[in-house]
Amino acid sequence: MEHRQLKYFLKAQELLSFTEAAQQLHISQSTLSQQIKQLETELNTPLFNRIGRQITLTEAGTLFTDYAKQAVKKAEDGLQMIRDLNNLHIGTVTVGVAYSLKNFFTKALIQFAAKFPQINLKVVYDSSLGLFDRLDQFELDFSLAFHEGVDVPHFAYQELFSSPMVVVANKQSKIAKKKLLSLDEICELPLVIATRGYSSSHIISKTFTRHGLDPKFSIEVNDIPTVLDLVKTGKWYSIVVQTSVIDKDLVTIPIDEKTLVRNTNIISLKEAYETKAIKEFKKILIDLKHED
């Protein structure tokens, strides 16, 4: 079983087209088909159903996909390790970032890019739950996300800091000068909340339910910037992580509930090889935490 065969298979299963896969791999379709056929012969089972020009994964192909991804990732890790041993400052760092941590992360991004301009950077913004899925699929080198509760066995966690959840309001609103808000007071406000994949919304819901309260969520949006734009109109309020708010037209008000806190972690795969660039990026994040 060859490394290139696995790469050919993964591209074909991604696109479900031998023609498109061959084009993206810059090889002929006959070469691609031949290599995948050899792989199927070695495995003694078909990986694709071939119906005319269409292909679909067989059950074996679906099961084999994860193992192929791991094998290719391990091989690429080994190559990068050799490059690092030779002090080759090249490569790409792919980081996943929770939307609410964008402001904190941008500071680290600027520092890293200035210090290592030769390193290619890819940044993916998603909800924390979405980032965990991407990390599981080897799409990220590490993620900066919120985490509470049960650890995933194959993830490594490095806690950076905790940030309270706060009520965010237009600075001209009737509650803008309040020093503290109770859960009961929040229930009287028209609220907009970020949902669908945002673990913060689950924590908020559980907290109010535990106290037997039912807040008025007038609008649900799966986008933090949109939530904040709605709050800026002065017609709505929201509950967000404090790190997500830096707008001068908005104010944040603490909530009288100690459990509404999010823990920021650097999360990576335990067995994945870390390049010097990845380690340096993590160090910048840790140092920045101390500065803040």
Short mmCIF file of C-alpha atoms in Angstrom, two decimals:
data_model
loop_
_atom_site.label_atom_id
_atom_site.label_comp_id
_atom_site.label_asym_id
_atom_site.label_seq_id
_atom_site.Cartn_x
_atom_site.Cartn_y
_atom_site.Cartn_z
CA MET A 1 0.00 0.00 0.00
CA GLU A 2 1.61 3.24 -1.16
CA HIS A 3 1.22 6.76 0.18
CA ARG A 4 0.19 8.09 -3.22
CA GLN A 5 -2.54 5.46 -3.52
CA LEU A 6 -4.05 6.67 -0.26
CA LYS A 7 -3.91 10.29 -1.45
CA TYR A 8 -5.55 9.32 -4.73
CA PHE A 9 -8.27 7.42 -2.87
CA LEU A 10 -8.95 10.33 -0.49
CA LYS A 11 -9.27 12.83 -3.34
CA ALA A 12 -11.62 10.49 -5.22
CA GLN A 13 -13.81 9.92 -2.14
CA GLU A 14 -13.90 13.66 -1.49
CA LEU A 15 -15.06 14.56 -5.03
CA LEU A 16 -16.83 11.27 -5.92
CA SER A 17 -15.45 11.67 -9.42
CA PHE A 18 -12.37 10.02 -10.89
CA THR A 19 -12.25 12.68 -13.62
CA GLU A 20 -12.26 15.66 -11.22
CA ALA A 21 -9.90 13.93 -8.79
CA ALA A 22 -7.39 13.23 -11.57
CA GLN A 23 -7.56 16.86 -12.74
CA GLN A 24 -6.88 18.22 -9.25
CA LEU A 25 -4.05 15.74 -8.71
CA HIS A 26 -2.57 16.61 -12.14
CA ILE A 27 -2.50 13.01 -13.30
CA SER A 28 -4.39 11.11 -15.98
CA GLN A 29 -7.68 9.47 -15.15
CA SER A 30 -6.31 6.10 -16.24
CA THR A 31 -3.43 6.44 -13.75
CA LEU A 32 -5.83 7.30 -10.96
CA SER A 33 -8.17 4.42 -11.80
CA GLN A 34 -5.25 1.98 -12.03
CA GLN A 35 -3.79 3.01 -8.66
CA ILE A 36 -7.15 2.76 -6.89
CA LYS A 37 -7.77 -0.62 -8.53
CA GLN A 38 -4.40 -1.84 -7.20
CA LEU A 39 -5.35 -0.60 -3.74
CA GLU A 40 -8.68 -2.45 -3.92
CA THR A 41 -6.86 -5.59 -5.04
CA GLU A 42 -4.49 -5.37 -2.08
CA LEU A 43 -7.42 -4.84 0.31
CA ASN A 44 -9.37 -7.60 -1.46
CA THR A 45 -12.53 -5.49 -1.49
CA PRO A 46 -13.98 -2.72 -3.68
CA LEU A 47 -13.85 0.79 -2.22
CA PHE A 48 -16.15 2.37 -4.83
CA ASN A 49 -19.35 1.41 -6.56
CA ARG A 50 -18.90 2.21 -10.25
CA ILE A 51 -22.16 3.00 -12.04
CA GLY A 52 -21.36 4.33 -15.47
CA ARG A 53 -19.34 7.49 -14.93
CA GLN A 54 -20.65 7.90 -11.39
CA ILE A 55 -18.96 6.53 -8.30
CA THR A 56 -20.09 6.13 -4.71
CA LEU A 57 -18.30 4.76 -1.68
CA THR A 58 -18.95 1.18 -0.67
CA GLU A 59 -19.33 0.38 3.01
CA ALA A 60 -15.68 -0.68 3.03
CA GLY A 61 -14.70 2.59 1.36
CA THR A 62 -16.51 4.60 4.03
CA LEU A 63 -14.79 2.67 6.83
CA PHE A 64 -11.40 2.88 5.14
CA THR A 65 -11.57 6.68 4.73
CA ASP A 66 -10.68 7.53 8.36
CA TYR A 67 -7.75 5.12 8.38
CA ALA A 68 -6.45 6.52 5.11
CA LYS A 69 -6.63 10.07 6.51
CA GLN A 70 -4.68 9.01 9.59
CA ALA A 71 -2.03 7.25 7.51
CA VAL A 72 -1.53 10.24 5.20
CA LYS A 73 -1.41 12.62 8.18
CA LYS A 74 1.23 10.46 9.91
CA ALA A 75 3.36 10.41 6.76
CA GLU A 76 3.08 14.19 6.36
CA ASP A 77 3.96 14.63 10.04
CA GLY A 78 7.10 12.54 9.48
CA LEU A 79 8.11 14.66 6.49
CA GLN A 80 7.58 17.86 8.46
CA MET A 81 9.60 16.46 11.36
CA ILE A 82 12.58 15.85 9.05
CA ARG A 83 12.26 19.38 7.66
CA ASP A 84 12.28 20.76 11.20
CA LEU A 85 15.40 18.78 12.06
CA ASN A 86 17.08 20.51 9.15
CA ASN A 87 15.86 23.91 10.39
CA LEU A 88 13.70 24.50 7.34
CA HIS A 89 11.33 27.34 8.29
CA ILE A 90 8.65 26.51 5.80
CA GLY A 91 5.16 25.09 5.93
CA THR A 92 1.60 25.95 6.83
CA VAL A 93 -0.12 26.37 10.17
CA THR A 94 -3.88 25.89 10.20
CA VAL A 95 -5.68 27.20 13.28
CA GLY A 96 -9.34 26.97 14.21
CA VAL A 97 -10.75 29.79 16.33
CA ALA A 98 -14.06 30.15 18.14
CA TYR A 99 -15.89 33.27 16.95
CA SER A 100 -15.99 34.80 20.44
CA LEU A 101 -12.19 34.58 20.72
CA LYS A 102 -11.50 36.44 17.48
CA ASN A 103 -10.35 39.64 19.19
CA PHE A 104 -7.87 37.84 21.46
CA PHE A 105 -6.59 35.61 18.65
CA THR A 106 -6.02 38.48 16.20
CA LYS A 107 -3.36 39.94 18.52
CA ALA A 108 -1.46 36.64 18.47
CA LEU A 109 -1.94 36.30 14.71
CA ILE A 110 -0.33 39.69 14.08
CA GLN A 111 2.64 38.85 16.32
CA PHE A 112 3.21 35.44 14.72
CA ALA A 113 2.91 36.71 11.14
CA ALA A 114 5.41 39.49 11.86
CA LYS A 115 7.90 37.08 13.46
CA PHE A 116 7.55 34.28 10.91
CA PRO A 117 6.54 35.87 7.59
CA GLN A 118 7.71 32.77 5.70
CA ILE A 119 5.08 30.54 7.31
CA ASN A 120 1.74 30.24 5.52
CA LEU A 121 -1.23 30.74 7.82
CA LYS A 122 -4.76 29.46 7.49
CA VAL A 123 -7.39 30.56 10.01
CA VAL A 124 -10.80 28.91 10.28
CA TYR A 125 -13.55 30.51 12.39
CA ASP A 126 -16.30 28.25 13.67
CA SER A 127 -18.25 27.42 16.82
CA SER A 128 -16.31 25.43 19.42
CA LEU A 129 -18.31 22.30 18.58
CA GLY A 130 -17.61 22.79 14.88
CA LEU A 131 -13.89 23.16 15.61
CA PHE A 132 -13.84 19.87 17.52
CA ASP A 133 -15.25 18.12 14.45
CA ARG A 134 -12.66 19.76 12.18
CA LEU A 135 -9.86 18.76 14.55
CA ASP A 136 -11.14 15.18 14.53
CA GLN A 137 -10.97 15.21 10.71
CA PHE A 138 -7.33 16.41 10.74
CA GLU A 139 -8.33 19.73 9.18
CA LEU A 140 -6.61 21.80 11.91
CA ASP A 141 -3.21 21.82 13.59
CA PHE A 142 -4.88 23.09 16.75
CA SER A 143 -7.86 25.12 17.84
CA LEU A 144 -8.50 28.00 20.21
CA ALA A 145 -11.88 27.19 21.65
CA PHE A 146 -14.06 26.99 24.73
CA HIS A 147 -14.20 23.77 26.69
CA GLU A 148 -16.00 22.65 29.78
CA GLY A 149 -17.11 19.22 30.88
CA VAL A 150 -15.79 15.84 29.76
CA ASP A 151 -12.45 15.68 27.92
CA VAL A 152 -12.19 13.85 24.61
CA PRO A 153 -9.56 11.10 25.20
CA HIS A 154 -7.51 11.81 22.05
CA PHE A 155 -7.51 15.61 22.52
CA ALA A 156 -4.83 17.50 24.45
CA TYR A 157 -6.05 20.54 26.41
CA GLN A 158 -4.09 23.55 27.58
CA GLU A 159 -6.23 26.03 29.48
CA LEU A 160 -5.43 29.70 28.85
CA PHE A 161 -7.98 31.78 30.72
CA SER A 162 -11.61 32.03 31.78
CA SER A 163 -14.01 34.70 30.58
CA PRO A 164 -17.40 35.49 32.13
CA MET A 165 -20.58 35.63 30.12
CA VAL A 166 -22.15 39.08 30.29
CA VAL A 167 -25.20 40.96 29.11
CA VAL A 168 -24.31 43.18 26.17
CA ALA A 169 -26.35 46.31 25.50
CA ASN A 170 -26.30 49.52 23.50
CA LYS A 171 -24.45 52.14 25.54
CA GLN A 172 -27.54 54.40 25.40
CA SER A 173 -29.90 51.71 26.70
CA LYS A 174 -31.83 51.95 29.96
CA ILE A 175 -29.62 49.35 31.67
CA ALA A 176 -26.25 50.58 30.36
CA LYS A 177 -25.16 51.99 33.73
CA LYS A 178 -26.14 48.93 35.78
CA LYS A 179 -23.30 47.34 37.73
CA LEU A 180 -24.89 43.88 37.95
CA LEU A 181 -27.93 42.08 36.54
CA SER A 182 -29.79 39.17 38.09
CA LEU A 183 -31.19 36.30 36.04
CA ASP A 184 -34.70 37.53 36.91
CA GLU A 185 -33.91 40.98 35.50
CA ILE A 186 -32.52 39.46 32.32
CA CYS A 187 -35.78 37.56 31.81
CA GLU A 188 -37.54 40.91 31.41
CA LEU A 189 -35.34 41.90 28.45
CA PRO A 190 -35.92 41.15 24.74
CA LEU A 191 -32.97 38.94 23.89
CA VAL A 192 -31.18 37.79 20.75
CA ILE A 193 -28.96 34.72 21.06
CA ALA A 194 -26.38 32.89 18.95
CA THR A 195 -27.50 29.30 18.39
CA ARG A 196 -26.96 26.22 16.22
CA GLY A 197 -23.61 24.80 17.24
CA TYR A 198 -22.78 27.43 19.84
CA SER A 199 -22.13 25.68 23.13
CA SER A 200 -22.65 28.99 24.97
CA SER A 201 -26.35 28.92 24.10
CA HIS A 202 -26.62 25.47 25.70
CA ILE A 203 -24.94 26.72 28.88
CA ILE A 204 -27.24 29.76 29.01
CA SER A 205 -30.34 27.62 28.53
CA LYS A 206 -29.28 25.15 31.24
CA THR A 207 -28.56 27.94 33.71
CA PHE A 208 -31.98 29.58 33.35
CA THR A 209 -33.76 26.22 33.42
CA ARG A 210 -31.94 25.25 36.61
CA HIS A 211 -33.35 28.38 38.25
CA GLY A 212 -36.83 27.76 36.88
CA LEU A 213 -36.68 30.81 34.61
CA ASP A 214 -37.75 31.34 31.00
CA PRO A 215 -35.92 34.24 29.25
CA LYS A 216 -37.41 35.94 26.19
CA PHE A 217 -35.26 34.98 23.22
CA SER A 218 -36.90 37.04 20.48
CA ILE A 219 -34.35 36.21 17.77
CA GLU A 220 -31.97 33.29 17.27
CA VAL A 221 -29.01 33.75 14.92
CA ASN A 222 -26.03 31.47 14.18
CA ASP A 223 -23.60 34.38 13.86
CA ILE A 224 -22.03 36.45 16.67
CA PRO A 225 -21.39 39.63 14.58
CA THR A 226 -25.07 39.69 13.58
CA VAL A 227 -26.09 39.32 17.21
CA LEU A 228 -23.96 42.32 18.16
CA ASP A 229 -25.29 44.36 15.23
CA LEU A 230 -28.83 43.73 16.45
CA VAL A 231 -27.88 44.78 19.97
CA LYS A 232 -26.41 48.02 18.61
CA THR A 233 -29.87 49.05 17.41
CA GLY A 234 -30.90 49.38 21.05
CA LYS A 235 -33.95 47.15 20.55
CA TRP A 236 -32.42 43.95 21.87
CA TYR A 237 -29.90 42.63 24.37
CA SER A 238 -27.81 39.49 24.38
CA ILE A 239 -25.70 37.22 26.57
CA VAL A 240 -22.22 36.64 25.18
CA VAL A 241 -18.68 35.86 26.28
CA GLN A 242 -17.01 39.10 27.34
CA THR A 243 -14.05 38.53 25.01
CA SER A 244 -16.33 38.90 21.97
CA VAL A 245 -17.24 42.54 22.69
CA ILE A 246 -14.91 45.46 21.87
CA ASP A 247 -17.34 47.77 20.07
CA LYS A 248 -17.36 51.31 21.52
CA ASP A 249 -21.13 51.54 20.97
CA LEU A 250 -21.74 48.57 23.27
CA VAL A 251 -21.39 48.00 27.00
CA THR A 252 -21.15 44.78 28.97
CA ILE A 253 -22.88 44.21 32.29
CA PRO A 254 -21.85 41.40 34.69
CA ILE A 255 -24.42 38.74 35.55
CA ASP A 256 -25.10 37.66 39.12
CA GLU A 257 -24.46 33.98 38.34
CA LYS A 258 -21.04 32.42 38.92
CA THR A 259 -21.57 29.43 36.62
CA LEU A 260 -21.82 31.55 33.47
CA VAL A 261 -18.12 31.34 32.66
CA ARG A 262 -16.33 29.97 29.57
CA ASN A 263 -12.88 28.38 29.72
CA THR A 264 -10.57 29.10 26.79
CA ASN A 265 -8.28 26.23 25.77
CA ILE A 266 -5.68 25.43 23.17
CA ILE A 267 -6.87 22.04 21.90
CA SER A 268 -4.95 19.66 19.66
CA LEU A 269 -4.70 15.97 18.81
CA LYS A 270 -2.55 14.12 21.33
CA GLU A 271 -0.57 12.01 18.85
CA ALA A 272 -0.12 14.63 16.12
CA TYR A 273 3.41 15.86 15.50
CA GLU A 274 3.86 19.55 16.28
CA THR A 275 6.15 21.61 14.08
CA LYS A 276 8.32 24.37 15.50
CA ALA A 277 5.92 26.87 13.97
CA ILE A 278 2.93 25.36 15.79
CA LYS A 279 4.80 25.35 19.09
CA GLU A 280 5.82 28.98 18.60
CA PHE A 281 2.24 30.01 17.81
CA LYS A 282 1.03 28.32 20.99
CA LYS A 283 3.77 30.08 22.98
CA ILE A 284 2.63 33.46 21.65
CA LEU A 285 -0.94 32.70 22.75
CA ILE A 286 0.27 31.72 26.22
CA ASP A 287 2.47 34.81 26.55
CA LEU A 288 -0.40 37.01 25.36
CA LYS A 289 -2.62 35.54 28.07
CA HIS A 290 -0.17 36.76 30.70
CA GLU A 291 -0.04 40.22 29.12
CA ASP A 292 -3.84 40.52 29.22
#
